[in-house]
């Protein structure tokens, strides 16, 4: 039990370390900005100074439903900030030539601007059968202008391995210079732990023709023989996808992906007679609705 | 029923106009389909029905429309887009009976009209709304004259067709003289369901922006100005995750821009006689679009802003946002002119023609190029002189002047307070608006993507895309209420609110608090109050305060012009004085409909 706690703490530390380093990069950016102007200022983020204005200071004790002339004859006005919205985003939905497999990477959310149920599901389908799947069910809470903290569970399915369940804690958002990041630390049964980091970027060749570089790394806390995964840096995938946005909600693409496995994971691959690095070509569609 | 459909002799000129044909010859293929306003008001084609008198009946319902080649359902008032023009008389007590034939509650708000709050028409604040099948009777006395408008204040009904002109003739003779006049109401239409459009922005804030910076543009910049400059031009935007082309949330990729309910193809036409002096009553009745309006080869003499007479000022062009109105006088010399209203993001335009015969047209200008927002739009004064890449396009003009004039003040606190005391001869510490920026503590959270620490306070900036365009463009600094503003009283209190947002999350607010989390702003009955609005976003927000006037002042506390809707530019800090003469609960919001609905909305209590 103690051991598990320690791993959880380590996993959390990893997330926070990455988060902090982003934040510090952020701060650095702003201190540069401040230098430019010769003034102390911070245009984004940060903590409210002690003398910051109270946004309710002008209310004289009234609320939307209480006080003089408050509307009584029915429901008070509600606007979209109190509504819930949803989205289903298919970031990758592609066919991989080398492995003759379909890969899906979907995300869905439902909720308000600042609190959402988030479901992420990623997996491979080969010969019409699900080979692997990882599904995260998370509660996402906005912690700053561009970042959501996410906590929840992850469930893995492996056709030829051992299914695992995890607790998940992560950060998803937009880093300075428009890098979309999604990083999550996982704590599983029997002291298993994992960390994944995904980064995406977009380069517009035209308003509709877009190159998307993408990188993903996975680390594990200890060897998982049943799933043939080694501890430490286990695998990475670096991809480039070129898509054409017929609409921003529907964009077919072609791409190439360089996959590497490392350490014990690479050894397991070699034992299976596979290479530890591969170049793969994909065709797919990115969509959301 | 005393409703008259522009049968009064005085309105004869309007009835003479007969429009030739609507683009594509689709007119009245099905009488229930509105192709343009003109198609349903037979006998008065090219103009909207006009209603006048003391008792008016309006019926809200659904109509089929076809603006783009597909048939859609609109919400309409008396079956037309725009709704009938109401021509009323100052001093009259009017009764307006509004029947709701929709399946959902509805409402009508009389934009800019001073009236009791129960008549203001904001569901959930001033009344419960008009339930399906019900008739609500609005009764109020008209205490003002000028060009106004009316629209639904329920959901997105305004966006789907519920807006019309409200003209109040002065009791005494109109000091503005013209031989003829036209109401020119600009609006926007989408074939999509507005809620779907809104949701898309929630998912991806730049869904409709097709002017995003590209890689080839970057290399063009490198070729023309070198790597360092090209990188520098992008540095701050990219670092801060802000888009320099975020000029409008909705572009022509979903919007069709309309002039008096006519698409650019349908070409609304106003016929005039040679030698006539014309009064054009421009109303921006759009949901989400700023328009830059001009009539090439014709000078526009602005005589009224938001229904209030102003000292005449002659310009080539003006920008106005949803909710604002401008009356201009023109004296045509040619036989035909194009009224050209390009959207602020340069993705499209509304247009019509002024001509002496139905067969004459004038050339249609090209859309102006898209300009990137500047550091001034992002940070106000601090950027002055340190961003040559992005500033180069705007040197030596009003902007520069404004930044210089106020730069020192914002930079140096001791100079600032000195400035304060020098203007403080009257002994009132509130003689001059405070220029100490005070962010709310709720501006440091997830709802706010930027804050401005050194806002600009100059009013003489025409705004992005209009700076140095070679045309004389109207700015707020040009506007002076004609008779001065009746209430010269100095303010007894001052409040400061910031306009805030987060484009990535598509959230808009005051002080970082969306409406649902906010508490009302209390104003003391009849107490002169200064309201400071600071825009901590990169978009211009037309701020509309119901139930009372907003008397815009400059940063020296000089009252300039009486408005009901004040556009606040990016990184700008403005102030206005108001005297809340009418008690009750009032709405106060950004008139970009989506910003309002996202939460840039406050309730005001006057007691």
JSON list of C-alpha atoms in Angstrom, two decimals, chain A residues 19-169:
[
{"chain": "A", "resi": 19, "resn": "UNK", "atom": "CA", "xyz": [3.00, 21.43, -15.66]},
{"chain": "A", "resi": 20, "resn": "UNK", "atom": "CA", "xyz": [5.31, 23.63, -13.67]},
{"chain": "A", "resi": 21, "resn": "UNK", "atom": "CA", "xyz": [7.93, 23.74, -16.34]},
{"chain": "A", "resi": 22, "resn": "UNK", "atom": "CA", "xyz": [5.23, 24.90, -18.74]},
{"chain": "A", "resi": 23, "resn": "UNK", "atom": "CA", "xyz": [4.13, 27.48, -16.26]},
{"chain": "A", "resi": 24, "resn": "UNK", "atom": "CA", "xyz": [7.66, 28.69, -15.72]},
{"chain": "A", "resi": 25, "resn": "UNK", "atom": "CA", "xyz": [8.25, 28.94, -19.43]},
{"chain": "A", "resi": 26, "resn": "UNK", "atom": "CA", "xyz": [5.11, 30.97, -19.42]},
{"chain": "A", "resi": 27, "resn": "UNK", "atom": "CA", "xyz": [6.34, 33.22, -16.65]},
{"chain": "A", "resi": 28, "resn": "UNK", "atom": "CA", "xyz": [9.64, 33.62, -18.43]},
{"chain": "A", "resi": 29, "resn": "UNK", "atom": "CA", "xyz": [7.77, 34.72, -21.53]},
{"chain": "A", "resi": 30, "resn": "UNK", "atom": "CA", "xyz": [5.95, 37.30, -19.54]},
{"chain": "A", "resi": 31, "resn": "UNK", "atom": "CA", "xyz": [9.00, 38.59, -17.74]},
{"chain": "A", "resi": 32, "resn": "UNK", "atom": "CA", "xyz": [10.54, 39.17, -21.15]},
{"chain": "A", "resi": 33, "resn": "UNK", "atom": "CA", "xyz": [7.45, 41.05, -22.07]},
{"chain": "A", "resi": 34, "resn": "UNK", "atom": "CA", "xyz": [7.65, 43.10, -18.91]},
{"chain": "A", "resi": 35, "resn": "UNK", "atom": "CA", "xyz": [11.27, 43.89, -19.67]},
{"chain": "A", "resi": 36, "resn": "UNK", "atom": "CA", "xyz": [10.26, 45.10, -23.08]},
{"chain": "A", "resi": 37, "resn": "UNK", "atom": "CA", "xyz": [7.93, 47.63, -21.60]},
{"chain": "A", "resi": 38, "resn": "UNK", "atom": "CA", "xyz": [10.09, 48.40, -18.61]},
{"chain": "A", "resi": 39, "resn": "UNK", "atom": "CA", "xyz": [7.12, 47.69, -16.39]},
{"chain": "A", "resi": 40, "resn": "UNK", "atom": "CA", "xyz": [5.91, 45.01, -14.08]},
{"chain": "A", "resi": 41, "resn": "UNK", "atom": "CA", "xyz": [3.02, 43.35, -15.74]},
{"chain": "A", "resi": 42, "resn": "UNK", "atom": "CA", "xyz": [1.53, 40.01, -16.45]},
{"chain": "A", "resi": 43, "resn": "UNK", "atom": "CA", "xyz": [-1.00, 39.87, -19.21]},
{"chain": "A", "resi": 44, "resn": "UNK", "atom": "CA", "xyz": [-2.02, 36.27, -18.64]},
{"chain": "A", "resi": 45, "resn": "UNK", "atom": "CA", "xyz": [-2.49, 33.90, -15.74]},
{"chain": "A", "resi": 46, "resn": "UNK", "atom": "CA", "xyz": [-0.89, 34.59, -12.41]},
{"chain": "A", "resi": 47, "resn": "UNK", "atom": "CA", "xyz": [-2.42, 35.14, -9.00]},
{"chain": "A", "resi": 48, "resn": "UNK", "atom": "CA", "xyz": [-4.70, 38.00, -8.11]},
{"chain": "A", "resi": 49, "resn": "UNK", "atom": "CA", "xyz": [-2.92, 40.67, -6.09]},
{"chain": "A", "resi": 50, "resn": "UNK", "atom": "CA", "xyz": [-4.26, 41.29, -2.60]},
{"chain": "A", "resi": 51, "resn": "UNK", "atom": "CA", "xyz": [-5.86, 44.58, -3.58]},
{"chain": "A", "resi": 52, "resn": "UNK", "atom": "CA", "xyz": [-7.62, 43.13, -6.61]},
{"chain": "A", "resi": 53, "resn": "UNK", "atom": "CA", "xyz": [-11.13, 44.39, -7.07]},
{"chain": "A", "resi": 54, "resn": "UNK", "atom": "CA", "xyz": [-14.07, 42.42, -5.70]},
{"chain": "A", "resi": 55, "resn": "UNK", "atom": "CA", "xyz": [-16.33, 41.72, -8.69]},
{"chain": "A", "resi": 56, "resn": "UNK", "atom": "CA", "xyz": [-19.36, 41.79, -6.39]},
{"chain": "A", "resi": 57, "resn": "UNK", "atom": "CA", "xyz": [-18.46, 45.12, -4.83]},
{"chain": "A", "resi": 58, "resn": "UNK", "atom": "CA", "xyz": [-21.15, 47.00, -6.75]},
{"chain": "A", "resi": 59, "resn": "UNK", "atom": "CA", "xyz": [-24.03, 44.67, -5.96]},
{"chain": "A", "resi": 60, "resn": "UNK", "atom": "CA", "xyz": [-25.16, 46.41, -2.74]},
{"chain": "A", "resi": 61, "resn": "UNK", "atom": "CA", "xyz": [-26.24, 42.99, -1.52]},
{"chain": "A", "resi": 62, "resn": "UNK", "atom": "CA", "xyz": [-28.52, 42.26, -4.46]},
{"chain": "A", "resi": 63, "resn": "UNK", "atom": "CA", "xyz": [-28.45, 39.05, -6.44]},
{"chain": "A", "resi": 64, "resn": "UNK", "atom": "CA", "xyz": [-30.09, 37.95, -9.66]},
{"chain": "A", "resi": 65, "resn": "UNK", "atom": "CA", "xyz": [-33.07, 36.76, -7.63]},
{"chain": "A", "resi": 66, "resn": "UNK", "atom": "CA", "xyz": [-32.97, 38.94, -4.51]},
{"chain": "A", "resi": 67, "resn": "UNK", "atom": "CA", "xyz": [-33.22, 42.63, -3.78]},
{"chain": "A", "resi": 68, "resn": "UNK", "atom": "CA", "xyz": [-35.29, 45.50, -5.15]},
{"chain": "A", "resi": 69, "resn": "UNK", "atom": "CA", "xyz": [-37.27, 44.80, -8.34]},
{"chain": "A", "resi": 70, "resn": "UNK", "atom": "CA", "xyz": [-35.86, 41.28, -8.61]},
{"chain": "A", "resi": 71, "resn": "UNK", "atom": "CA", "xyz": [-37.83, 39.36, -11.18]},
{"chain": "A", "resi": 72, "resn": "UNK", "atom": "CA", "xyz": [-40.32, 37.06, -9.47]},
{"chain": "A", "resi": 73, "resn": "UNK", "atom": "CA", "xyz": [-42.86, 35.92, -12.04]},
{"chain": "A", "resi": 74, "resn": "UNK", "atom": "CA", "xyz": [-40.91, 32.94, -13.34]},
{"chain": "A", "resi": 75, "resn": "UNK", "atom": "CA", "xyz": [-37.40, 31.74, -14.01]},
{"chain": "A", "resi": 76, "resn": "UNK", "atom": "CA", "xyz": [-34.60, 34.25, -14.01]},
{"chain": "A", "resi": 77, "resn": "UNK", "atom": "CA", "xyz": [-32.66, 34.78, -17.20]},
{"chain": "A", "resi": 78, "resn": "UNK", "atom": "CA", "xyz": [-30.16, 32.05, -17.93]},
{"chain": "A", "resi": 79, "resn": "UNK", "atom": "CA", "xyz": [-27.62, 32.26, -20.72]},
{"chain": "A", "resi": 80, "resn": "UNK", "atom": "CA", "xyz": [-25.28, 29.82, -22.41]},
{"chain": "A", "resi": 81, "resn": "UNK", "atom": "CA", "xyz": [-22.75, 30.07, -19.59]},
{"chain": "A", "resi": 82, "resn": "UNK", "atom": "CA", "xyz": [-25.15, 27.94, -17.57]},
{"chain": "A", "resi": 83, "resn": "UNK", "atom": "CA", "xyz": [-25.85, 25.45, -20.37]},
{"chain": "A", "resi": 84, "resn": "UNK", "atom": "CA", "xyz": [-24.07, 22.22, -21.05]},
{"chain": "A", "resi": 85, "resn": "UNK", "atom": "CA", "xyz": [-22.50, 21.48, -24.40]},
{"chain": "A", "resi": 86, "resn": "UNK", "atom": "CA", "xyz": [-20.97, 18.38, -25.96]},
{"chain": "A", "resi": 87, "resn": "UNK", "atom": "CA", "xyz": [-18.47, 17.40, -28.58]},
{"chain": "A", "resi": 88, "resn": "UNK", "atom": "CA", "xyz": [-17.16, 14.24, -30.18]},
{"chain": "A", "resi": 89, "resn": "UNK", "atom": "CA", "xyz": [-13.69, 14.69, -31.63]},
{"chain": "A", "resi": 90, "resn": "UNK", "atom": "CA", "xyz": [-12.07, 12.13, -33.87]},
{"chain": "A", "resi": 91, "resn": "UNK", "atom": "CA", "xyz": [-8.46, 13.21, -33.82]},
{"chain": "A", "resi": 92, "resn": "UNK", "atom": "CA", "xyz": [-7.21, 10.10, -35.59]},
{"chain": "A", "resi": 93, "resn": "UNK", "atom": "CA", "xyz": [-9.35, 7.59, -37.37]},
{"chain": "A", "resi": 94, "resn": "UNK", "atom": "CA", "xyz": [-6.97, 5.87, -39.71]},
{"chain": "A", "resi": 95, "resn": "UNK", "atom": "CA", "xyz": [-5.82, 2.81, -41.57]},
{"chain": "A", "resi": 96, "resn": "UNK", "atom": "CA", "xyz": [-2.26, 1.68, -41.06]},
{"chain": "A", "resi": 97, "resn": "UNK", "atom": "CA", "xyz": [-0.81, -0.11, -44.09]},
{"chain": "A", "resi": 98, "resn": "UNK", "atom": "CA", "xyz": [2.04, -1.90, -42.34]},
{"chain": "A", "resi": 99, "resn": "UNK", "atom": "CA", "xyz": [0.00, -3.42, -39.58]},
{"chain": "A", "resi": 100, "resn": "UNK", "atom": "CA", "xyz": [-3.14, -3.73, -41.69]},
{"chain": "A", "resi": 101, "resn": "UNK", "atom": "CA", "xyz": [-4.98, -2.29, -38.73]},
{"chain": "A", "resi": 102, "resn": "UNK", "atom": "CA", "xyz": [-7.39, 0.50, -38.09]},
{"chain": "A", "resi": 103, "resn": "UNK", "atom": "CA", "xyz": [-6.44, 2.94, -35.38]},
{"chain": "A", "resi": 104, "resn": "UNK", "atom": "CA", "xyz": [-8.88, 5.19, -33.59]},
{"chain": "A", "resi": 105, "resn": "UNK", "atom": "CA", "xyz": [-8.23, 8.05, -31.21]},
{"chain": "A", "resi": 106, "resn": "UNK", "atom": "CA", "xyz": [-11.46, 9.67, -30.07]},
{"chain": "A", "resi": 107, "resn": "UNK", "atom": "CA", "xyz": [-12.36, 12.13, -27.41]},
{"chain": "A", "resi": 108, "resn": "UNK", "atom": "CA", "xyz": [-15.78, 13.22, -26.23]},
{"chain": "A", "resi": 109, "resn": "UNK", "atom": "CA", "xyz": [-16.84, 15.75, -23.67]},
{"chain": "A", "resi": 110, "resn": "UNK", "atom": "CA", "xyz": [-20.04, 16.91, -22.10]},
{"chain": "A", "resi": 111, "resn": "UNK", "atom": "CA", "xyz": [-20.46, 19.75, -19.68]},
{"chain": "A", "resi": 112, "resn": "UNK", "atom": "CA", "xyz": [-20.03, 23.43, -19.05]},
{"chain": "A", "resi": 113, "resn": "UNK", "atom": "CA", "xyz": [-17.15, 25.70, -19.96]},
{"chain": "A", "resi": 114, "resn": "UNK", "atom": "CA", "xyz": [-15.21, 24.86, -16.84]},
{"chain": "A", "resi": 115, "resn": "UNK", "atom": "CA", "xyz": [-16.35, 21.39, -15.73]},
{"chain": "A", "resi": 116, "resn": "UNK", "atom": "CA", "xyz": [-16.70, 18.50, -18.10]},
{"chain": "A", "resi": 117, "resn": "UNK", "atom": "CA", "xyz": [-17.00, 14.76, -18.32]},
{"chain": "A", "resi": 118, "resn": "UNK", "atom": "CA", "xyz": [-14.22, 13.73, -20.69]},
{"chain": "A", "resi": 119, "resn": "UNK", "atom": "CA", "xyz": [-13.92, 10.35, -22.35]},
{"chain": "A", "resi": 120, "resn": "UNK", "atom": "CA", "xyz": [-10.83, 9.45, -24.35]},
{"chain": "A", "resi": 121, "resn": "UNK", "atom": "CA", "xyz": [-10.62, 6.20, -26.22]},
{"chain": "A", "resi": 122, "resn": "UNK", "atom": "CA", "xyz": [-7.74, 4.93, -28.29]},
{"chain": "A", "resi": 123, "resn": "UNK", "atom": "CA", "xyz": [-7.22, 1.54, -29.86]},
{"chain": "A", "resi": 124, "resn": "UNK", "atom": "CA", "xyz": [-6.40, -0.78, -32.76]},
{"chain": "A", "resi": 125, "resn": "UNK", "atom": "CA", "xyz": [-8.75, -2.94, -34.76]},
{"chain": "A", "resi": 126, "resn": "UNK", "atom": "CA", "xyz": [-7.34, -5.72, -36.89]},
{"chain": "A", "resi": 127, "resn": "UNK", "atom": "CA", "xyz": [-9.28, -8.31, -38.90]},
{"chain": "A", "resi": 128, "resn": "UNK", "atom": "CA", "xyz": [-12.42, -6.74, -37.55]},
{"chain": "A", "resi": 129, "resn": "UNK", "atom": "CA", "xyz": [-11.38, -7.50, -33.99]},
{"chain": "A", "resi": 130, "resn": "UNK", "atom": "CA", "xyz": [-10.38, -5.10, -31.27]},
{"chain": "A", "resi": 131, "resn": "UNK", "atom": "CA", "xyz": [-6.72, -5.75, -30.54]},
{"chain": "A", "resi": 132, "resn": "UNK", "atom": "CA", "xyz": [-6.09, -3.12, -27.91]},
{"chain": "A", "resi": 133, "resn": "UNK", "atom": "CA", "xyz": [-8.05, -0.36, -26.34]},
{"chain": "A", "resi": 134, "resn": "UNK", "atom": "CA", "xyz": [-7.39, 2.25, -23.71]},
{"chain": "A", "resi": 135, "resn": "UNK", "atom": "CA", "xyz": [-10.33, 4.26, -22.44]},
{"chain": "A", "resi": 136, "resn": "UNK", "atom": "CA", "xyz": [-10.06, 7.09, -19.96]},
{"chain": "A", "resi": 137, "resn": "UNK", "atom": "CA", "xyz": [-13.14, 8.39, -18.17]},
{"chain": "A", "resi": 138, "resn": "UNK", "atom": "CA", "xyz": [-12.25, 11.68, -16.55]},
{"chain": "A", "resi": 139, "resn": "UNK", "atom": "CA", "xyz": [-13.65, 14.69, -14.83]},
{"chain": "A", "resi": 140, "resn": "UNK", "atom": "CA", "xyz": [-12.07, 17.76, -16.34]},
{"chain": "A", "resi": 141, "resn": "UNK", "atom": "CA", "xyz": [-11.86, 21.03, -14.50]},
{"chain": "A", "resi": 142, "resn": "UNK", "atom": "CA", "xyz": [-10.49, 24.26, -15.92]},
{"chain": "A", "resi": 143, "resn": "UNK", "atom": "CA", "xyz": [-7.58, 25.42, -13.77]},
{"chain": "A", "resi": 144, "resn": "UNK", "atom": "CA", "xyz": [-6.35, 28.28, -15.93]},
{"chain": "A", "resi": 145, "resn": "UNK", "atom": "CA", "xyz": [-7.14, 30.01, -19.20]},
{"chain": "A", "resi": 146, "resn": "UNK", "atom": "CA", "xyz": [-5.65, 27.24, -21.31]},
{"chain": "A", "resi": 147, "resn": "UNK", "atom": "CA", "xyz": [-5.41, 24.23, -19.03]},
{"chain": "A", "resi": 148, "resn": "UNK", "atom": "CA", "xyz": [-7.78, 21.60, -17.70]},
{"chain": "A", "resi": 149, "resn": "UNK", "atom": "CA", "xyz": [-6.88, 19.25, -14.87]},
{"chain": "A", "resi": 150, "resn": "UNK", "atom": "CA", "xyz": [-8.35, 15.81, -15.34]},
{"chain": "A", "resi": 151, "resn": "UNK", "atom": "CA", "xyz": [-8.87, 12.98, -12.86]},
{"chain": "A", "resi": 152, "resn": "UNK", "atom": "CA", "xyz": [-10.57, 9.64, -13.32]},
{"chain": "A", "resi": 153, "resn": "UNK", "atom": "CA", "xyz": [-10.00, 6.08, -14.33]},
{"chain": "A", "resi": 154, "resn": "UNK", "atom": "CA", "xyz": [-8.56, 4.24, -17.31]},
{"chain": "A", "resi": 155, "resn": "UNK", "atom": "CA", "xyz": [-9.45, 0.83, -18.48]},
{"chain": "A", "resi": 156, "resn": "UNK", "atom": "CA", "xyz": [-7.19, -1.15, -20.84]},
{"chain": "A", "resi": 157, "resn": "UNK", "atom": "CA", "xyz": [-8.16, -4.07, -22.98]},
{"chain": "A", "resi": 158, "resn": "UNK", "atom": "CA", "xyz": [-5.52, -6.22, -24.62]},
{"chain": "A", "resi": 159, "resn": "UNK", "atom": "CA", "xyz": [-6.62, -9.18, -26.72]},
{"chain": "A", "resi": 160, "resn": "UNK", "atom": "CA", "xyz": [-3.34, -11.01, -26.24]},
{"chain": "A", "resi": 161, "resn": "UNK", "atom": "CA", "xyz": [-2.41, -9.64, -22.86]},
{"chain": "A", "resi": 162, "resn": "UNK", "atom": "CA", "xyz": [-3.74, -8.73, -19.51]},
{"chain": "A", "resi": 163, "resn": "UNK", "atom": "CA", "xyz": [-6.46, -6.12, -19.06]},
{"chain": "A", "resi": 164, "resn": "UNK", "atom": "CA", "xyz": [-5.57, -3.44, -16.58]},
{"chain": "A", "resi": 165, "resn": "UNK", "atom": "CA", "xyz": [-7.38, -0.69, -14.68]},
{"chain": "A", "resi": 166, "resn": "UNK", "atom": "CA", "xyz": [-5.76, 2.54, -13.60]},
{"chain": "A", "resi": 167, "resn": "UNK", "atom": "CA", "xyz": [-6.39, 5.70, -11.70]},
{"chain": "A", "resi": 168, "resn": "UNK", "atom": "CA", "xyz": [-5.60, 8.70, -13.87]},
{"chain": "A", "resi": 169, "resn": "UNK", "atom": "CA", "xyz": [-4.57, 12.27, -13.22]}
]
